[in-house]
Every structure is written in structure tokens, then in C-alpha cells.
Amino acid sequence: MKGMTDMNFLNQVVLADAASGNAFGTYGMILIWVLVFAAMYFFILRPSSKKKKEEAQMRNSLEIGDEITTIGGIMGRVVAIKDDEDAIIIETGSDRVKMKFKKWCISTVDTVKEAPAKEKSSDKEEKTEKKGLFGKKKKDEEDK
């Protein structure tokens, strides 16, 4: 019985909004809240989850010999990876001090990895062929 009175109350509120000339009404307020939550998702939640996925992928693609920097600022070279403990061992400096860290403490991988052959060849083609506005070759290069 209580559910029925609640439904009648909601119907009265909607009808009162429409009768009072308020064209925006309850449905307009619902639409505003939906838009606010959609904006929060696209501007706050989605980028942070995307960043977390990229960081996890970076940490999982570590290899022995990679130069890394930890969150605390310690720089070193990876000498061992222990997947069962989810840890790495790095070597710092010329005195070969070895330290063990969890993978989550890795901030950046400083080793520059080579791109696949397809990407390299396309980059070279783009660099050699300079084009001006609207995709036309520049006159200076045609004369040379």
C-alpha cells in the first residue's frame, strides 16, 4: 500500500510541474544529472583507468637490463625479475649495490626500446619527403 502512495505522489509531482508551466520539470533535472555523471566519467574516471592500464603494461614488459627509476627516485638497471614475488632486483652505481623492490614502485623505464621494422620504415619515409601546405612538395626541394 505504501508503494502505491509513493507512486501517486510522484505522479502528482510530475503533473504539478507540467501544470505550473515549468517545461523543464523533473525530466530535465534527471537529464542534467545524467550529463554531469557522464562528464565525470569521461573527464575523471576514464583517463585515470587508462593511465593505470598503461602503467601496468609498462611494469609487466620489464626486461633484464632495462634502466629504471623508482617512485623514490632511485635509478638503476634491472638484474633479476621475480614474478612469483612480484618483485625486481636492481643494481645501482659503479659499486654494484643490489636492491630488491616491488614492481609497483617503478615510476619510469628509461631504456629506449627499438620500434618494429614497419614503424621505422614509415618514419624514414615521412622524414625524407617534406610537404608543404595541402600536401604539395615545396619548390625548394624540387629544385635540388
PDB file of C-alpha atoms in Angstrom:
ATOM      1  CA  MET A   1       0.000   0.000   0.000  1.00  0.00           C
ATOM      2  CA  LYS A   2       2.879   2.306   0.785  1.00  0.00           C
ATOM      3  CA  GLY A   3       4.370   1.731  -2.689  1.00  0.00           C
ATOM      4  CA  MET A   4       1.099   2.805  -4.249  1.00  0.00           C
ATOM      5  CA  THR A   5       1.032   6.089  -2.334  1.00  0.00           C
ATOM      6  CA  ASP A   6       4.634   6.796  -3.352  1.00  0.00           C
ATOM      7  CA  MET A   7       3.729   6.265  -6.994  1.00  0.00           C
ATOM      8  CA  ASN A   8       0.751   8.588  -6.682  1.00  0.00           C
ATOM      9  CA  PHE A   9       2.970  11.206  -5.067  1.00  0.00           C
ATOM     10  CA  LEU A  10       5.474  11.013  -7.948  1.00  0.00           C
ATOM     11  CA  ASN A  11       2.686  11.320 -10.487  1.00  0.00           C
ATOM     12  CA  GLN A  12       1.336  14.369  -8.653  1.00  0.00           C
ATOM     13  CA  VAL A  13       4.800  15.994  -8.633  1.00  0.00           C
ATOM     14  CA  VAL A  14       5.239  15.448 -12.376  1.00  0.00           C
ATOM     15  CA  LEU A  15       1.733  16.706 -13.119  1.00  0.00           C
ATOM     16  CA  ALA A  16       2.238  19.730 -10.848  1.00  0.00           C
ATOM     17  CA  ASP A  17       5.442  20.620 -12.702  1.00  0.00           C
ATOM     18  CA  ALA A  18       3.694  20.370 -16.043  1.00  0.00           C
ATOM     19  CA  ALA A  19       0.645  22.287 -14.827  1.00  0.00           C
ATOM     20  CA  SER A  20       2.693  25.097 -13.355  1.00  0.00           C
ATOM     21  CA  GLY A  21       4.203  25.866 -16.760  1.00  0.00           C
ATOM     22  CA  ASN A  22       7.633  24.573 -15.827  1.00  0.00           C
ATOM     23  CA  ALA A  23       8.625  22.974 -19.132  1.00  0.00           C
ATOM     24  CA  PHE A  24      11.948  21.805 -17.750  1.00  0.00           C
ATOM     25  CA  GLY A  25      10.449  19.842 -14.873  1.00  0.00           C
ATOM     26  CA  THR A  26      11.591  16.626 -13.307  1.00  0.00           C
ATOM     27  CA  TYR A  27      12.791  15.032 -16.507  1.00  0.00           C
ATOM     28  CA  GLY A  28      15.043  17.979 -17.185  1.00  0.00           C
ATOM     29  CA  MET A  29      16.670  17.619 -13.773  1.00  0.00           C
ATOM     30  CA  ILE A  30      17.237  13.910 -14.388  1.00  0.00           C
ATOM     31  CA  LEU A  31      18.816  14.745 -17.731  1.00  0.00           C
ATOM     32  CA  ILE A  32      21.177  17.266 -16.081  1.00  0.00           C
ATOM     33  CA  TRP A  33      22.315  14.676 -13.510  1.00  0.00           C
ATOM     34  CA  VAL A  34      22.904  12.099 -16.242  1.00  0.00           C
ATOM     35  CA  LEU A  35      25.025  14.625 -18.155  1.00  0.00           C
ATOM     36  CA  VAL A  36      27.009  15.507 -15.007  1.00  0.00           C
ATOM     37  CA  PHE A  37      27.816  11.852 -14.322  1.00  0.00           C
ATOM     38  CA  ALA A  38      28.725  11.254 -17.974  1.00  0.00           C
ATOM     39  CA  ALA A  39      31.092  14.233 -17.904  1.00  0.00           C
ATOM     40  CA  MET A  40      32.689  12.979 -14.677  1.00  0.00           C
ATOM     41  CA  TYR A  41      33.236   9.582 -16.290  1.00  0.00           C
ATOM     42  CA  PHE A  42      34.848  10.957 -19.444  1.00  0.00           C
ATOM     43  CA  PHE A  43      36.993  13.618 -17.743  1.00  0.00           C
ATOM     44  CA  ILE A  44      37.984  11.921 -14.476  1.00  0.00           C
ATOM     45  CA  LEU A  45      37.407   8.173 -14.285  1.00  0.00           C
ATOM     46  CA  ARG A  46      38.240   7.076 -17.828  1.00  0.00           C
ATOM     47  CA  PRO A  47      41.640   8.823 -18.116  1.00  0.00           C
ATOM     48  CA  SER A  48      42.766   7.535 -14.722  1.00  0.00           C
ATOM     49  CA  SER A  49      41.840   3.937 -15.566  1.00  0.00           C
ATOM     50  CA  LYS A  50      43.583   4.293 -18.929  1.00  0.00           C
ATOM     51  CA  LYS A  51      46.729   5.565 -17.179  1.00  0.00           C
ATOM     52  CA  LYS A  52      46.639   2.643 -14.714  1.00  0.00           C
ATOM     53  CA  LYS A  53      46.437   0.154 -17.606  1.00  0.00           C
ATOM     54  CA  GLU A  54      49.421   1.784 -19.338  1.00  0.00           C
ATOM     55  CA  GLU A  55      51.469   1.688 -16.105  1.00  0.00           C
ATOM     56  CA  ALA A  56      50.623  -1.981 -15.530  1.00  0.00           C
ATOM     57  CA  GLN A  57      51.607  -2.796 -19.110  1.00  0.00           C
ATOM     58  CA  MET A  58      54.904  -0.921 -18.662  1.00  0.00           C
ATOM     59  CA  ARG A  59      55.700  -2.812 -15.462  1.00  0.00           C
ATOM     60  CA  ASN A  60      54.810  -6.180 -16.993  1.00  0.00           C
ATOM     61  CA  SER A  61      57.010  -5.562 -20.052  1.00  0.00           C
ATOM     62  CA  LEU A  62      60.179  -5.080 -17.992  1.00  0.00           C
ATOM     63  CA  GLU A  63      63.243  -6.959 -19.161  1.00  0.00           C
ATOM     64  CA  ILE A  64      66.614  -7.645 -17.614  1.00  0.00           C
ATOM     65  CA  GLY A  65      68.977  -4.815 -18.494  1.00  0.00           C
ATOM     66  CA  ASP A  66      66.333  -2.074 -18.558  1.00  0.00           C
ATOM     67  CA  GLU A  67      67.257   1.207 -16.873  1.00  0.00           C
ATOM     68  CA  ILE A  68      64.504   2.252 -14.437  1.00  0.00           C
ATOM     69  CA  THR A  69      63.652   4.968 -11.939  1.00  0.00           C
ATOM     70  CA  THR A  70      61.647   4.154  -8.829  1.00  0.00           C
ATOM     71  CA  ILE A  71      58.981   6.310  -7.241  1.00  0.00           C
ATOM     72  CA  GLY A  72      61.546   7.328  -4.615  1.00  0.00           C
ATOM     73  CA  GLY A  73      63.992   8.491  -7.299  1.00  0.00           C
ATOM     74  CA  ILE A  74      66.450   5.574  -7.140  1.00  0.00           C
ATOM     75  CA  MET A  75      67.889   4.852 -10.570  1.00  0.00           C
ATOM     76  CA  GLY A  76      69.319   1.503 -11.567  1.00  0.00           C
ATOM     77  CA  ARG A  77      69.491  -1.395 -14.005  1.00  0.00           C
ATOM     78  CA  VAL A  78      67.240  -4.468 -13.681  1.00  0.00           C
ATOM     79  CA  VAL A  79      69.335  -7.591 -12.998  1.00  0.00           C
ATOM     80  CA  ALA A  80      66.566 -10.028 -12.000  1.00  0.00           C
ATOM     81  CA  ILE A  81      62.789 -10.291 -12.195  1.00  0.00           C
ATOM     82  CA  LYS A  82      60.949 -12.437  -9.636  1.00  0.00           C
ATOM     83  CA  ASP A  83      57.413 -12.994 -10.928  1.00  0.00           C
ATOM     84  CA  ASP A  84      56.419 -15.247  -8.027  1.00  0.00           C
ATOM     85  CA  GLU A  85      57.103 -12.401  -5.561  1.00  0.00           C
ATOM     86  CA  ASP A  86      56.063  -9.630  -7.990  1.00  0.00           C
ATOM     87  CA  ALA A  87      59.460  -8.030  -7.372  1.00  0.00           C
ATOM     88  CA  ILE A  88      62.594  -6.935  -9.218  1.00  0.00           C
ATOM     89  CA  ILE A  89      66.240  -6.645  -8.232  1.00  0.00           C
ATOM     90  CA  ILE A  90      68.117  -3.597  -9.478  1.00  0.00           C
ATOM     91  CA  GLU A  91      71.772  -2.705  -9.469  1.00  0.00           C
ATOM     92  CA  THR A  92      72.774   0.886  -8.766  1.00  0.00           C
ATOM     93  CA  GLY A  93      76.014   2.734  -9.393  1.00  0.00           C
ATOM     94  CA  SER A  94      79.526   1.529 -10.059  1.00  0.00           C
ATOM     95  CA  ASP A  95      79.791  -0.221  -6.685  1.00  0.00           C
ATOM     96  CA  ARG A  96      77.100  -2.701  -7.863  1.00  0.00           C
ATOM     97  CA  VAL A  97      74.771  -2.362  -4.891  1.00  0.00           C
ATOM     98  CA  LYS A  98      71.743  -4.600  -5.435  1.00  0.00           C
ATOM     99  CA  MET A  99      68.313  -3.732  -4.063  1.00  0.00           C
ATOM    100  CA  LYS A 100      65.002  -5.554  -4.194  1.00  0.00           C
ATOM    101  CA  PHE A 101      61.799  -3.615  -4.985  1.00  0.00           C
ATOM    102  CA  LYS A 102      58.182  -4.447  -5.647  1.00  0.00           C
ATOM    103  CA  LYS A 103      57.094  -3.841  -9.250  1.00  0.00           C
ATOM    104  CA  TRP A 104      54.516  -1.234  -8.231  1.00  0.00           C
ATOM    105  CA  CYS A 105      57.302   1.133  -7.111  1.00  0.00           C
ATOM    106  CA  ILE A 106      58.640   1.564 -10.667  1.00  0.00           C
ATOM    107  CA  SER A 107      57.990   5.073 -11.903  1.00  0.00           C
ATOM    108  CA  THR A 108      59.579   5.050 -15.376  1.00  0.00           C
ATOM    109  CA  VAL A 109      61.525   2.785 -17.678  1.00  0.00           C
ATOM    110  CA  ASP A 110      64.371   4.892 -19.041  1.00  0.00           C
ATOM    111  CA  THR A 111      65.593   2.384 -21.641  1.00  0.00           C
ATOM    112  CA  VAL A 112      64.706   3.409 -25.182  1.00  0.00           C
ATOM    113  CA  LYS A 113      63.408   0.341 -26.976  1.00  0.00           C
ATOM    114  CA  GLU A 114      63.630  -0.093 -30.720  1.00  0.00           C
ATOM    115  CA  ALA A 115      60.415   0.248 -32.701  1.00  0.00           C
ATOM    116  CA  PRO A 116      59.318  -2.574 -35.035  1.00  0.00           C
ATOM    117  CA  ALA A 117      60.644  -2.500 -38.619  1.00  0.00           C
ATOM    118  CA  LYS A 118      57.358  -1.293 -40.149  1.00  0.00           C
ATOM    119  CA  GLU A 119      57.238   1.798 -37.958  1.00  0.00           C
ATOM    120  CA  LYS A 120      60.893   2.589 -38.643  1.00  0.00           C
ATOM    121  CA  SER A 121      60.489   2.488 -42.422  1.00  0.00           C
ATOM    122  CA  SER A 122      57.344   4.653 -42.354  1.00  0.00           C
ATOM    123  CA  ASP A 123      59.117   7.204 -40.115  1.00  0.00           C
ATOM    124  CA  LYS A 124      62.034   7.435 -42.545  1.00  0.00           C
ATOM    125  CA  GLU A 125      59.696   7.944 -45.493  1.00  0.00           C
ATOM    126  CA  GLU A 126      57.921  10.766 -43.684  1.00  0.00           C
ATOM    127  CA  LYS A 127      61.194  12.440 -42.781  1.00  0.00           C
ATOM    128  CA  THR A 128      62.651  12.322 -46.292  1.00  0.00           C
ATOM    129  CA  GLU A 129      59.534  13.574 -48.021  1.00  0.00           C
ATOM    130  CA  LYS A 130      58.666  17.030 -46.717  1.00  0.00           C
ATOM    131  CA  LYS A 131      55.464  18.522 -47.941  1.00  0.00           C
ATOM    132  CA  GLY A 132      54.074  21.989 -47.692  1.00  0.00           C
ATOM    133  CA  LEU A 133      50.523  23.099 -47.185  1.00  0.00           C
ATOM    134  CA  PHE A 134      47.841  20.903 -48.807  1.00  0.00           C
ATOM    135  CA  GLY A 135      50.300  18.014 -49.361  1.00  0.00           C
ATOM    136  CA  LYS A 136      52.307  19.631 -52.165  1.00  0.00           C
ATOM    137  CA  LYS A 137      56.070  19.357 -52.303  1.00  0.00           C
ATOM    138  CA  LYS A 138      57.979  22.507 -51.541  1.00  0.00           C
ATOM    139  CA  LYS A 139      59.585  24.244 -54.539  1.00  0.00           C
ATOM    140  CA  ASP A 140      62.988  24.477 -52.832  1.00  0.00           C
ATOM    141  CA  GLU A 141      63.240  20.698 -52.604  1.00  0.00           C
ATOM    142  CA  GLU A 142      62.132  20.161 -56.220  1.00  0.00           C
ATOM    143  CA  ASP A 143      64.937  22.417 -57.495  1.00  0.00           C
ATOM    144  CA  LYS A 144      67.618  20.498 -55.592  1.00  0.00           C
TER     145      LYS A 144
END
